[in-house]
Coordinates of C-alpha atoms in Angstrom, one line a residue:
Chain A
M203 CA 0.3 -38.9 -47.4
S204 CA -3.1 -37.2 -47.4
E205 CA -3.4 -33.8 -45.9
L206 CA -5.4 -35.1 -43.0
A207 CA -2.9 -37.9 -42.2
A208 CA -0.1 -35.3 -42.4
L209 CA -1.9 -33.1 -39.9
A210 CA -2.6 -36.0 -37.6
A211 CA 1.0 -36.9 -37.7
G212 CA 1.8 -33.4 -36.6
T213 CA 3.3 -32.4 -39.8
Q214 CA 2.3 -29.7 -42.3
P215 CA 2.0 -30.6 -45.9
R216 CA 4.7 -28.6 -47.6
E217 CA 3.1 -28.1 -50.9
S218 CA 3.6 -25.1 -53.1
R219 CA 1.2 -22.2 -52.6
I220 CA 1.1 -21.5 -56.4
S221 CA -2.4 -22.2 -57.6
I222 CA -3.3 -23.2 -61.2
G223 CA -5.1 -19.9 -61.7
R224 CA -2.0 -17.9 -60.8
L225 CA 0.1 -20.1 -63.0
V226 CA -1.9 -19.7 -66.2
G227 CA -4.1 -16.6 -65.5
V228 CA -1.6 -13.9 -66.2
P229 CA 0.0 -15.5 -69.3
A230 CA -3.5 -16.0 -70.7
V231 CA -4.3 -12.3 -70.3
I232 CA -1.0 -11.4 -71.9
V233 CA -1.5 -13.8 -74.9
A234 CA -5.1 -12.4 -75.3
A235 CA -3.8 -8.8 -75.3
Y236 CA -1.2 -9.7 -78.0
A237 CA -3.9 -11.5 -80.0
L238 CA -6.0 -8.4 -79.9
V239 CA -3.1 -6.2 -81.1
G240 CA -2.3 -8.7 -83.9
W241 CA -5.9 -8.7 -85.0
E242 CA -6.0 -4.9 -85.0
L243 CA -2.8 -4.7 -87.0
L244 CA -4.0 -7.2 -89.6
Q245 CA -7.1 -5.1 -90.3
R246 CA -5.2 -3.0 -92.8
P247 CA -1.5 -2.6 -93.7
L248 CA 0.7 -0.2 -91.7
N249 CA 0.8 3.2 -93.3
V250 CA 4.1 5.1 -93.8
R251 CA 3.9 7.1 -90.5
E252 CA 3.1 4.0 -88.5
V253 CA 6.0 2.1 -90.1
T254 CA 8.5 4.7 -88.9
V255 CA 7.7 3.6 -85.3
L256 CA 6.2 0.1 -85.7
N257 CA 9.2 -1.8 -87.1
F258 CA 11.3 -4.5 -85.5
H259 CA 14.4 -2.4 -85.1
D260 CA 12.7 0.5 -83.3
I261 CA 10.5 -1.7 -81.1
S262 CA 13.3 -4.0 -80.0
R263 CA 15.5 -1.0 -79.3
A264 CA 12.8 0.6 -77.2
F265 CA 12.1 -2.7 -75.4
G266 CA 15.8 -3.2 -74.7
Q267 CA 16.2 0.4 -73.4
H268 CA 13.2 -0.1 -71.1
L269 CA 14.7 -3.2 -69.6
L270 CA 18.0 -1.6 -69.2
L271 CA 16.5 1.5 -67.5
T272 CA 14.4 -0.7 -65.2
F273 CA 17.1 -3.2 -64.1
T274 CA 20.0 -0.8 -63.9
A275 CA 17.9 1.3 -61.6
L276 CA 16.9 -1.8 -59.6
T277 CA 20.5 -2.9 -59.2
I278 CA 21.5 0.5 -58.0
A279 CA 18.5 0.5 -55.6
L280 CA 19.5 -2.9 -54.2
V281 CA 23.1 -1.8 -53.7
I282 CA 21.9 1.1 -51.7
A283 CA 18.8 -0.3 -49.9
L284 CA 20.1 -3.7 -48.7
P285 CA 23.1 -2.5 -46.7
L286 CA 21.2 0.5 -45.5
G287 CA 18.3 -1.8 -44.4
V288 CA 20.6 -4.1 -42.5
L289 CA 22.1 -1.0 -40.7
L290 CA 18.7 0.4 -40.0
S291 CA 17.4 -2.9 -38.6
R292 CA 20.2 -2.7 -36.0
S293 CA 19.9 0.9 -35.2
A294 CA 17.7 2.6 -32.6
G295 CA 14.0 3.0 -33.3
I296 CA 14.3 6.8 -33.4
V297 CA 16.9 6.7 -36.2
R298 CA 14.7 4.2 -38.1
A299 CA 11.6 6.4 -37.7
A300 CA 13.5 9.5 -38.9
V301 CA 14.8 7.7 -42.0
F302 CA 11.4 6.3 -42.9
T303 CA 9.7 9.7 -42.4
F304 CA 12.1 11.2 -44.8
A305 CA 11.8 8.3 -47.3
N306 CA 8.0 8.2 -47.2
L307 CA 7.9 12.0 -47.7
S308 CA 10.1 11.7 -50.8
Q309 CA 7.9 8.9 -52.1
A310 CA 5.1 11.4 -52.2
I311 CA 6.9 13.2 -55.0
P312 CA 5.3 12.3 -58.3
S313 CA 7.6 10.3 -60.6
V314 CA 7.2 12.8 -63.4
A315 CA 8.3 15.6 -61.0
L316 CA 11.3 13.6 -59.9
L317 CA 12.3 13.0 -63.5
G318 CA 11.9 16.7 -64.1
L319 CA 14.2 17.4 -61.2
A320 CA 16.7 14.9 -62.5
Y321 CA 16.6 16.6 -65.9
V322 CA 17.2 20.0 -64.4
F323 CA 20.3 18.8 -62.5
L324 CA 21.6 16.0 -64.7
G325 CA 20.4 16.9 -68.2
S326 CA 18.7 14.6 -70.7
G327 CA 19.3 11.0 -71.6
P328 CA 19.1 7.6 -69.8
K329 CA 21.4 8.6 -66.9
P330 CA 19.1 11.1 -65.2
A331 CA 16.2 8.6 -65.8
I332 CA 18.1 5.8 -64.1
F333 CA 18.9 8.2 -61.2
A334 CA 15.2 9.0 -60.7
L335 CA 14.1 5.4 -61.0
S336 CA 16.7 4.2 -58.5
A337 CA 15.7 6.9 -56.1
F338 CA 12.1 5.7 -56.4
S339 CA 12.8 2.0 -55.9
V340 CA 15.0 2.4 -52.8
L341 CA 12.1 2.8 -50.4
P342 CA 10.1 -0.4 -51.0
I343 CA 13.3 -2.5 -50.8
L344 CA 14.6 -0.6 -47.8
R345 CA 11.3 -0.8 -45.9
N346 CA 10.9 -4.5 -46.6
T347 CA 14.5 -5.3 -45.6
V348 CA 14.0 -3.6 -42.3
V349 CA 10.6 -5.2 -41.7
G350 CA 11.9 -8.6 -42.7
L351 CA 15.0 -8.5 -40.5
T352 CA 13.2 -7.0 -37.4
S353 CA 10.3 -9.4 -37.5
I354 CA 12.5 -12.5 -37.1
D355 CA 11.7 -14.4 -33.8
P356 CA 14.2 -13.1 -31.3
A357 CA 14.7 -16.6 -30.0
V358 CA 16.1 -17.6 -33.4
T359 CA 18.6 -14.7 -33.5
E360 CA 19.6 -15.3 -29.9
A361 CA 20.1 -19.0 -30.7
A362 CA 22.4 -17.9 -33.6
R363 CA 24.4 -15.8 -31.2
G364 CA 24.4 -18.4 -28.5
M365 CA 25.7 -21.1 -30.9
G366 CA 28.7 -18.9 -31.5
M367 CA 27.9 -17.3 -34.8
S368 CA 29.7 -14.0 -35.5
P369 CA 27.4 -11.1 -36.3
L370 CA 28.1 -11.5 -40.0
Q371 CA 27.6 -15.3 -39.9
G372 CA 24.3 -14.8 -38.2
L373 CA 23.3 -12.2 -40.7
F374 CA 24.1 -14.3 -43.8
T375 CA 23.2 -17.8 -42.6
V376 CA 20.1 -17.0 -40.5
E377 CA 18.7 -13.5 -40.7
L378 CA 18.9 -12.7 -44.4
P379 CA 17.6 -16.1 -45.5
L380 CA 14.7 -15.8 -43.1
A381 CA 13.9 -12.2 -44.2
L382 CA 14.3 -13.1 -47.9
P383 CA 10.6 -13.6 -48.8
V384 CA 9.8 -10.2 -47.3
I385 CA 12.8 -8.5 -48.9
F386 CA 11.9 -10.0 -52.2
A387 CA 8.3 -8.8 -52.0
G388 CA 9.8 -5.3 -51.7
V389 CA 12.0 -6.0 -54.8
R390 CA 8.9 -7.1 -56.7
T391 CA 7.1 -3.9 -55.8
A392 CA 10.1 -1.8 -56.8
V393 CA 10.6 -3.5 -60.2
V394 CA 7.0 -3.2 -61.2
L395 CA 7.0 0.4 -60.1
N396 CA 10.2 0.9 -62.2
I397 CA 8.7 -0.6 -65.3
S398 CA 5.7 1.7 -65.2
S399 CA 7.8 4.8 -64.2
A400 CA 10.4 4.1 -66.9
T401 CA 7.7 4.8 -69.5
L402 CA 8.1 8.4 -68.5
A403 CA 11.8 8.4 -69.3
T404 CA 10.9 9.4 -72.8
F405 CA 10.1 12.9 -71.7
I406 CA 13.7 13.6 -70.7
G407 CA 15.2 11.6 -73.7
G408 CA 15.8 8.5 -71.7
G409 CA 14.3 6.2 -74.3
G410 CA 12.3 3.0 -73.6
L411 CA 8.8 1.9 -74.5
G412 CA 7.5 5.4 -73.6
D413 CA 9.0 6.5 -77.0
I414 CA 6.4 4.4 -78.8
L415 CA 3.5 5.6 -76.7
D416 CA 4.6 9.2 -77.0
A417 CA 4.9 8.9 -80.7
G418 CA 1.5 7.3 -81.0
I419 CA -0.2 10.0 -78.8
N420 CA 1.6 13.0 -80.4
S421 CA 1.0 11.9 -83.9
N422 CA -2.5 10.7 -83.2
L423 CA -1.7 7.2 -84.3
G424 CA -4.1 4.9 -82.4
R425 CA -2.5 1.6 -83.4
V426 CA 1.0 2.8 -82.4
T427 CA -0.4 3.9 -79.0
L428 CA -2.1 0.6 -78.7
V429 CA 1.1 -1.4 -79.4
G430 CA 3.1 0.8 -76.9
A431 CA 0.5 0.5 -74.2
V432 CA 0.2 -3.3 -74.6
L433 CA 4.0 -3.8 -74.7
V434 CA 4.6 -1.9 -71.5
S435 CA 1.6 -3.3 -69.6
S436 CA 2.3 -6.8 -70.6
L437 CA 6.0 -6.4 -69.6
A438 CA 4.9 -5.2 -66.2
M439 CA 2.4 -8.0 -65.8
F440 CA 4.9 -10.6 -66.9
V441 CA 7.6 -9.5 -64.6
D442 CA 5.2 -9.2 -61.7
W443 CA 3.9 -12.7 -62.5
V444 CA 7.4 -14.2 -62.5
A445 CA 8.2 -12.4 -59.3
S446 CA 5.0 -13.7 -57.7
L447 CA 6.0 -17.2 -58.5
I448 CA 9.5 -16.7 -57.0
E449 CA 7.9 -15.1 -53.9
A450 CA 5.5 -18.0 -53.4
E451 CA 8.4 -20.4 -53.7
L452 CA 10.4 -18.5 -51.2
E453 CA 7.5 -18.4 -48.7
T454 CA 7.1 -22.1 -48.9
R455 CA 10.7 -22.6 -48.1
T456 CA 10.9 -20.5 -45.0
Chain B
M24 CA 34.7 -25.6 -13.3
I25 CA 32.7 -22.4 -13.5
V26 CA 33.4 -19.8 -10.8
F27 CA 31.4 -16.7 -10.0
D28 CA 33.4 -14.3 -7.9
H29 CA 31.4 -11.3 -6.6
V30 CA 29.6 -10.9 -9.9
T31 CA 27.1 -8.1 -10.2
K32 CA 25.0 -7.1 -13.2
K33 CA 23.1 -3.8 -13.5
F34 CA 20.8 -2.8 -16.2
G35 CA 20.9 1.0 -15.8
D36 CA 20.2 1.5 -12.1
V37 CA 18.4 -1.8 -11.7
I38 CA 20.4 -4.6 -10.1
A39 CA 19.7 -7.9 -11.8
V40 CA 22.4 -10.0 -10.2
N41 CA 23.8 -8.9 -6.8
D42 CA 27.3 -9.8 -5.7
L43 CA 27.0 -13.5 -6.7
S44 CA 29.7 -15.9 -5.7
F45 CA 29.5 -19.6 -6.2
E46 CA 31.3 -22.5 -7.9
I47 CA 30.0 -25.1 -10.3
R48 CA 32.0 -28.3 -10.4
D49 CA 32.9 -30.3 -13.5
G50 CA 30.2 -32.8 -14.4
E51 CA 27.6 -31.6 -12.0
T52 CA 24.1 -30.3 -12.8
V53 CA 23.4 -27.0 -11.1
M54 CA 19.8 -25.6 -11.2
L55 CA 19.3 -21.9 -11.0
L56 CA 15.9 -21.7 -9.3
G57 CA 13.8 -18.7 -8.4
P58 CA 10.8 -16.5 -9.3
S59 CA 10.8 -14.2 -12.3
G60 CA 13.0 -11.2 -11.8
C61 CA 15.5 -13.1 -9.7
G62 CA 18.2 -12.9 -12.4
K63 CA 18.5 -16.6 -13.1
T64 CA 18.5 -16.2 -16.9
T65 CA 20.8 -13.2 -16.6
T66 CA 23.2 -15.3 -14.6
L67 CA 23.1 -18.1 -17.2
K68 CA 23.7 -15.7 -20.1
M69 CA 26.6 -14.1 -18.4
I70 CA 28.4 -17.4 -18.6
N71 CA 28.5 -17.4 -22.4
R72 CA 28.6 -13.6 -22.6
L73 CA 25.3 -13.1 -24.2
I74 CA 25.0 -10.6 -21.3
E75 CA 28.2 -8.9 -20.1
H76 CA 28.5 -8.7 -16.3
T77 CA 29.1 -5.3 -14.7
S78 CA 31.6 -6.2 -12.1
G79 CA 33.3 -9.2 -10.5
T80 CA 34.9 -12.2 -12.3
I81 CA 33.6 -15.3 -14.0
L82 CA 36.1 -18.0 -14.6
V83 CA 35.5 -21.0 -16.8
D84 CA 38.2 -23.7 -16.3
G85 CA 40.4 -21.1 -14.6
K86 CA 40.2 -18.6 -17.4
D87 CA 38.6 -15.2 -17.1
I88 CA 35.8 -15.2 -19.7
E89 CA 36.3 -11.4 -20.2
K90 CA 39.6 -12.2 -21.8
E91 CA 38.1 -14.8 -24.2
D92 CA 36.7 -14.1 -27.6
P93 CA 32.9 -14.3 -27.0
V94 CA 32.3 -16.1 -30.3
Q95 CA 34.8 -18.8 -29.5
L96 CA 33.6 -19.0 -25.9
R97 CA 30.0 -19.7 -27.1
R98 CA 31.1 -22.4 -29.5
S99 CA 32.7 -24.2 -26.5
M100 CA 29.4 -24.3 -24.7
G101 CA 26.1 -25.9 -25.6
Y102 CA 23.1 -23.6 -25.4
V103 CA 19.5 -24.7 -25.2
I104 CA 16.6 -22.2 -24.9
Q105 CA 12.9 -22.3 -24.4
Q106 CA 10.9 -23.0 -27.6
A107 CA 14.2 -24.6 -28.8
G108 CA 15.0 -21.5 -31.0
L109 CA 15.7 -23.8 -34.0
F110 CA 16.5 -22.1 -37.3
P111 CA 13.2 -22.5 -39.2
H112 CA 14.7 -22.4 -42.7
L113 CA 17.2 -25.2 -42.0
T114 CA 16.4 -28.9 -41.9
V115 CA 16.7 -30.7 -38.6
G116 CA 20.0 -32.2 -39.7
D117 CA 21.4 -28.8 -40.6
N118 CA 20.2 -27.4 -37.3
I119 CA 22.0 -30.1 -35.4
G120 CA 25.1 -29.6 -37.5
T121 CA 25.3 -25.8 -36.8
V122 CA 28.2 -25.6 -34.4
P123 CA 30.3 -28.3 -36.1
R124 CA 29.9 -26.3 -39.3
L125 CA 31.0 -23.2 -37.6
L126 CA 34.0 -25.1 -36.2
G127 CA 34.9 -26.1 -39.8
W128 CA 34.4 -29.9 -39.4
K129 CA 34.5 -32.0 -42.6
P130 CA 31.1 -32.7 -44.0
A131 CA 31.5 -36.5 -43.6
R132 CA 32.4 -36.0 -39.9
I133 CA 29.4 -33.7 -39.4
R134 CA 27.0 -36.3 -41.0
D135 CA 28.3 -39.0 -38.7
R136 CA 28.0 -36.8 -35.7
I137 CA 24.4 -35.9 -36.6
V138 CA 23.3 -39.5 -36.9
E139 CA 25.0 -40.3 -33.6
L140 CA 23.2 -37.4 -31.8
V141 CA 19.8 -38.2 -33.3
E142 CA 20.1 -41.6 -31.7
L143 CA 21.4 -40.1 -28.4
V144 CA 18.4 -37.9 -28.0
D145 CA 16.1 -40.7 -29.1
L146 CA 14.8 -39.2 -32.4
D147 CA 13.9 -41.0 -35.6
P148 CA 16.6 -40.3 -38.2
A149 CA 13.8 -40.0 -40.7
I150 CA 13.1 -36.5 -39.4
L151 CA 16.6 -35.2 -40.4
P152 CA 15.5 -33.8 -43.8
R153 CA 12.4 -32.2 -42.3
L154 CA 11.9 -28.6 -41.2
P155 CA 11.5 -27.7 -37.5
R156 CA 7.9 -26.5 -37.9
E157 CA 7.0 -30.1 -39.0
L158 CA 8.0 -31.4 -35.5
S159 CA 6.1 -31.5 -32.2
G160 CA 7.3 -29.3 -29.4
G161 CA 8.9 -32.2 -27.6
Q162 CA 10.7 -33.3 -30.8
Q163 CA 11.9 -29.7 -31.4
Q164 CA 13.3 -29.5 -27.9
R165 CA 15.2 -32.8 -28.4
V166 CA 16.6 -31.4 -31.6
G167 CA 17.6 -28.3 -29.5
V168 CA 19.4 -30.5 -27.0
A169 CA 21.1 -32.5 -29.9
R170 CA 22.2 -29.2 -31.5
A171 CA 23.7 -28.0 -28.2
L172 CA 25.6 -31.3 -27.8
A173 CA 26.8 -31.4 -31.4
A174 CA 30.4 -30.3 -30.8
D175 CA 30.6 -32.2 -27.5
P176 CA 31.1 -29.1 -25.4
P177 CA 32.0 -29.7 -21.7
V178 CA 29.5 -27.1 -20.6
M179 CA 25.7 -27.0 -21.3
L180 CA 23.7 -23.9 -20.6
M181 CA 20.0 -24.6 -20.6
D182 CA 17.5 -21.8 -20.2
E183 CA 14.1 -23.2 -19.2
P184 CA 14.3 -25.7 -22.1
F185 CA 11.2 -27.6 -21.1
G186 CA 9.2 -24.6 -19.9
A187 CA 6.8 -24.5 -22.9
L188 CA 6.1 -28.2 -23.0
D189 CA 3.0 -30.0 -21.7
P190 CA 3.6 -31.8 -18.3
I191 CA 3.8 -35.3 -19.7
T192 CA 6.3 -34.4 -22.4
R193 CA 8.2 -32.3 -19.9
Q194 CA 8.5 -35.2 -17.5
R195 CA 9.7 -37.5 -20.2
L196 CA 12.3 -35.1 -21.4
Q197 CA 13.5 -34.6 -17.8
E198 CA 13.9 -38.3 -17.4
E199 CA 15.8 -38.5 -20.7
L200 CA 18.0 -35.6 -19.8
R201 CA 18.9 -37.5 -16.6
R202 CA 19.8 -40.6 -18.4
L203 CA 21.7 -38.6 -21.1
Q204 CA 23.6 -36.8 -18.4
Q205 CA 24.8 -40.2 -16.9
R206 CA 26.2 -41.0 -20.3
V207 CA 27.7 -37.6 -21.4
K208 CA 28.7 -36.2 -18.0
K209 CA 28.5 -32.5 -18.9
T210 CA 28.7 -29.6 -16.6
I211 CA 25.0 -28.4 -16.8
V212 CA 23.7 -25.0 -15.7
F213 CA 19.9 -25.2 -15.9
V214 CA 17.5 -22.3 -15.4
T215 CA 14.0 -23.1 -14.0
H216 CA 11.2 -21.7 -11.9
D217 CA 9.8 -25.2 -11.3
V218 CA 10.7 -26.6 -7.9
E219 CA 9.9 -30.1 -9.0
E220 CA 12.2 -29.8 -12.0
A221 CA 15.0 -28.4 -9.9
V222 CA 14.7 -31.2 -7.4
T223 CA 14.5 -33.9 -10.0
L224 CA 17.4 -32.8 -12.2
G225 CA 19.8 -31.0 -9.9
D226 CA 22.9 -32.2 -8.2
R227 CA 22.8 -28.8 -6.5
I228 CA 20.3 -26.0 -6.6
A229 CA 21.0 -22.3 -6.4
V230 CA 17.9 -20.5 -5.0
L231 CA 17.8 -16.9 -6.2
N232 CA 15.6 -14.1 -4.9
V233 CA 14.3 -11.1 -6.7
G234 CA 17.2 -8.6 -7.3
G235 CA 19.6 -11.5 -8.0
V236 CA 20.4 -12.4 -4.4
L237 CA 21.7 -16.0 -3.8
E238 CA 19.7 -17.3 -0.9
Q239 CA 20.9 -20.9 -0.7
F240 CA 23.2 -23.2 -2.7
D241 CA 23.1 -26.8 -1.8
R242 CA 22.0 -30.3 -2.6
P243 CA 18.2 -30.7 -3.2
A244 CA 17.7 -32.9 0.0
R245 CA 19.4 -30.3 2.2
I246 CA 17.6 -27.3 0.6
L247 CA 14.3 -29.1 1.1
G248 CA 15.2 -30.3 4.6
R249 CA 16.9 -27.2 5.9
P250 CA 15.8 -24.1 3.9
A251 CA 18.1 -21.3 4.8
N252 CA 15.4 -18.8 5.4
A253 CA 11.7 -18.0 5.1
F254 CA 12.0 -17.0 1.4
V255 CA 13.5 -20.4 0.4
A256 CA 11.0 -22.3 2.6
D257 CA 8.1 -20.3 1.1
F258 CA 9.4 -20.7 -2.5
L259 CA 9.8 -24.5 -2.1
G260 CA 6.2 -24.8 -1.0
K261 CA 4.2 -26.6 1.7
D262 CA 5.1 -30.1 0.4
R263 CA 8.9 -29.8 0.6
Q264 CA 9.1 -32.7 3.1
L265 CA 7.2 -34.9 0.7
R266 CA 9.5 -33.8 -2.2
R267 CA 12.4 -34.6 0.0
L268 CA 11.1 -38.1 0.6
S269 CA 10.9 -38.6 -3.1
L270 CA 14.7 -38.1 -3.2
M271 CA 15.3 -41.0 -0.8
S272 CA 15.4 -44.6 -1.7
V273 CA 13.5 -47.3 0.2
A274 CA 16.7 -49.3 0.1
D275 CA 18.5 -46.6 2.2
A276 CA 16.0 -46.7 5.0
D277 CA 16.4 -48.9 8.1
L278 CA 14.5 -52.1 7.3
L279 CA 13.4 -54.4 10.1
P280 CA 14.3 -58.1 9.7
E281 CA 10.7 -59.2 10.6
S282 CA 8.2 -61.4 9.0
A283 CA 6.7 -59.7 6.0
E284 CA 3.8 -62.1 5.9
G285 CA 0.6 -60.5 4.5
L286 CA 2.1 -57.0 4.3
P287 CA 1.6 -54.8 1.2
E288 CA 4.8 -54.7 -0.9
V289 CA 7.0 -52.0 -2.4
P290 CA 10.0 -52.5 -4.7
S291 CA 13.4 -51.6 -3.1
S292 CA 14.0 -49.3 -6.0
S293 CA 11.1 -47.0 -5.2
N294 CA 11.4 -43.8 -3.1
L295 CA 10.1 -43.1 0.3
R296 CA 7.4 -40.8 -1.0
S297 CA 5.9 -43.7 -3.0
A298 CA 6.2 -45.9 0.1
L299 CA 4.4 -43.4 2.2
D300 CA 1.7 -43.1 -0.4
E301 CA 1.3 -46.9 -0.3
M302 CA 0.9 -46.8 3.4
L303 CA -1.8 -44.1 3.1
E304 CA -3.4 -46.1 0.3
T305 CA -3.5 -49.4 2.2
G306 CA -3.9 -47.9 5.7
R307 CA -0.9 -50.0 7.0
R308 CA 2.1 -48.7 8.9
R309 CA 4.3 -51.5 7.7
L310 CA 5.4 -52.5 4.2
A311 CA 7.4 -55.4 2.8
V312 CA 10.3 -54.3 0.7
R313 CA 11.0 -56.6 -2.2
D314 CA 14.4 -56.5 -4.0
S315 CA 14.8 -56.6 -7.8
D316 CA 15.9 -60.3 -7.5
G317 CA 12.6 -61.2 -5.9
T318 CA 13.7 -61.7 -2.3
I319 CA 12.1 -59.8 0.6
K320 CA 14.7 -57.4 2.1
G321 CA 12.8 -56.6 5.2
V322 CA 10.0 -54.4 6.6
L323 CA 9.7 -50.7 6.2
T324 CA 7.8 -48.9 9.0
L325 CA 6.2 -45.5 9.2
E326 CA 8.6 -44.7 12.0
S327 CA 11.7 -45.3 9.9
I328 CA 10.3 -43.0 7.2
M329 CA 9.8 -40.3 9.8
Q330 CA 13.3 -40.9 11.1
M331 CA 14.7 -40.5 7.6
S332 CA 12.8 -37.3 7.0
R333 CA 14.4 -35.8 10.1
A334 CA 17.9 -36.8 9.2
I335 CA 19.9 -34.4 7.1

């Protein structure tokens, strides 16, 4: 059915909102960045100091650590933010306002400072890094959960109640599915934020791709810095890209 | 049977429903009619405990609803609201199957029931896999009615279900609801602020005044013919005698066994309002009444219309 015919028939064409540009643009940029790095590395062989960082073992370990930091923190943030968001969406406006004032305020703390605080109280290693990253990613998820749940058409939630759904049935079968695109947008923000902030974990011994960048900068090794920068940026871009596709798909469904 | 016994609802200090007592019989359609702020929607929502009453007793089938589990209570009553309130993320079919799913019916039985309901409310089964937003307002409201009927509840609560529709669609859905009601024989409580709708659909009408005061509760013809007080008369409007005529059939009037030669004709199935309109149209005081089998039943006069309009 053509779009016009569909509109005339009172229906909306339910096609995906994902454009070709969105589908291939980001991967193209990532591939180009890797090509640039490859070309740069092929100019001359790696010297001894570069090889101590730029080897498969160390890079894959740093990459793995980075993912672990990011997604562990994300999981913890989800476990905290989702139930809290559901509770807040049902609480009085004044409680909500108080929580968000506090949350927004804490968001103003620079991530390096928060990492520093985590280091002071929890010592070095990945654990304090994960703590700081979780604390940071709670807010976007919390805010979007509350916004998603409170912006549902009241007629729909009332219908759910009127049909005889228990509060939990209404939450899981009607409210959360309807709020999902908004909640997921918060998750996307949080995870991208986490990937970039996790780069700083290296300063408190948390590992991750920051290790490579830090080694490159400290030892004045341009090519090492380049590899570290491209790895972490492309990871952030890639995850954001995947998340944007999921988000677009969720939006077309609800 | 639904019984309100001295029911009052207060929101803080504001009285929304004031000492309301009335009974709704099984299988009848009762219209809650009144201006905004008269507590008609509050009254409706107290029946399925979406709003809890402050004092008094509401009985459904002899049972005090305060002693029932509200979730179970609501599953035993169909609920239709303005704008349909369909779940936008579920297909039409899944929307209709909501209450049967909650009641734990087997999937095959739910499917059969959905197909049955789609035919009952005169929808094309091809729309079952669609999402609500792909339907017109009228179609959405039909789905809303089908969803409310899904588990075959004895009671249907309808909160201005046709309020947001255009006049033509609204009239068509009203006619269909009437036909549907003849088949399913539900106890219907229907909220409206539209006098025409109340008169067309109601077996009885409860006229409510601001502050939740029940002014009159009676059959449409009696409310139109003998409004209890100035408020009711005023709310029903200047044309209530005409509305009342529309409730009376030509066949029920006294027809004279005279020659119908050369008179304009009306079918015996039409109402007295249309007959009067025909007289005004043709400038004649006498009309020939033709039965559905084609025979002339007699002559309807302006005098007999006026006589009918005075009788209660």
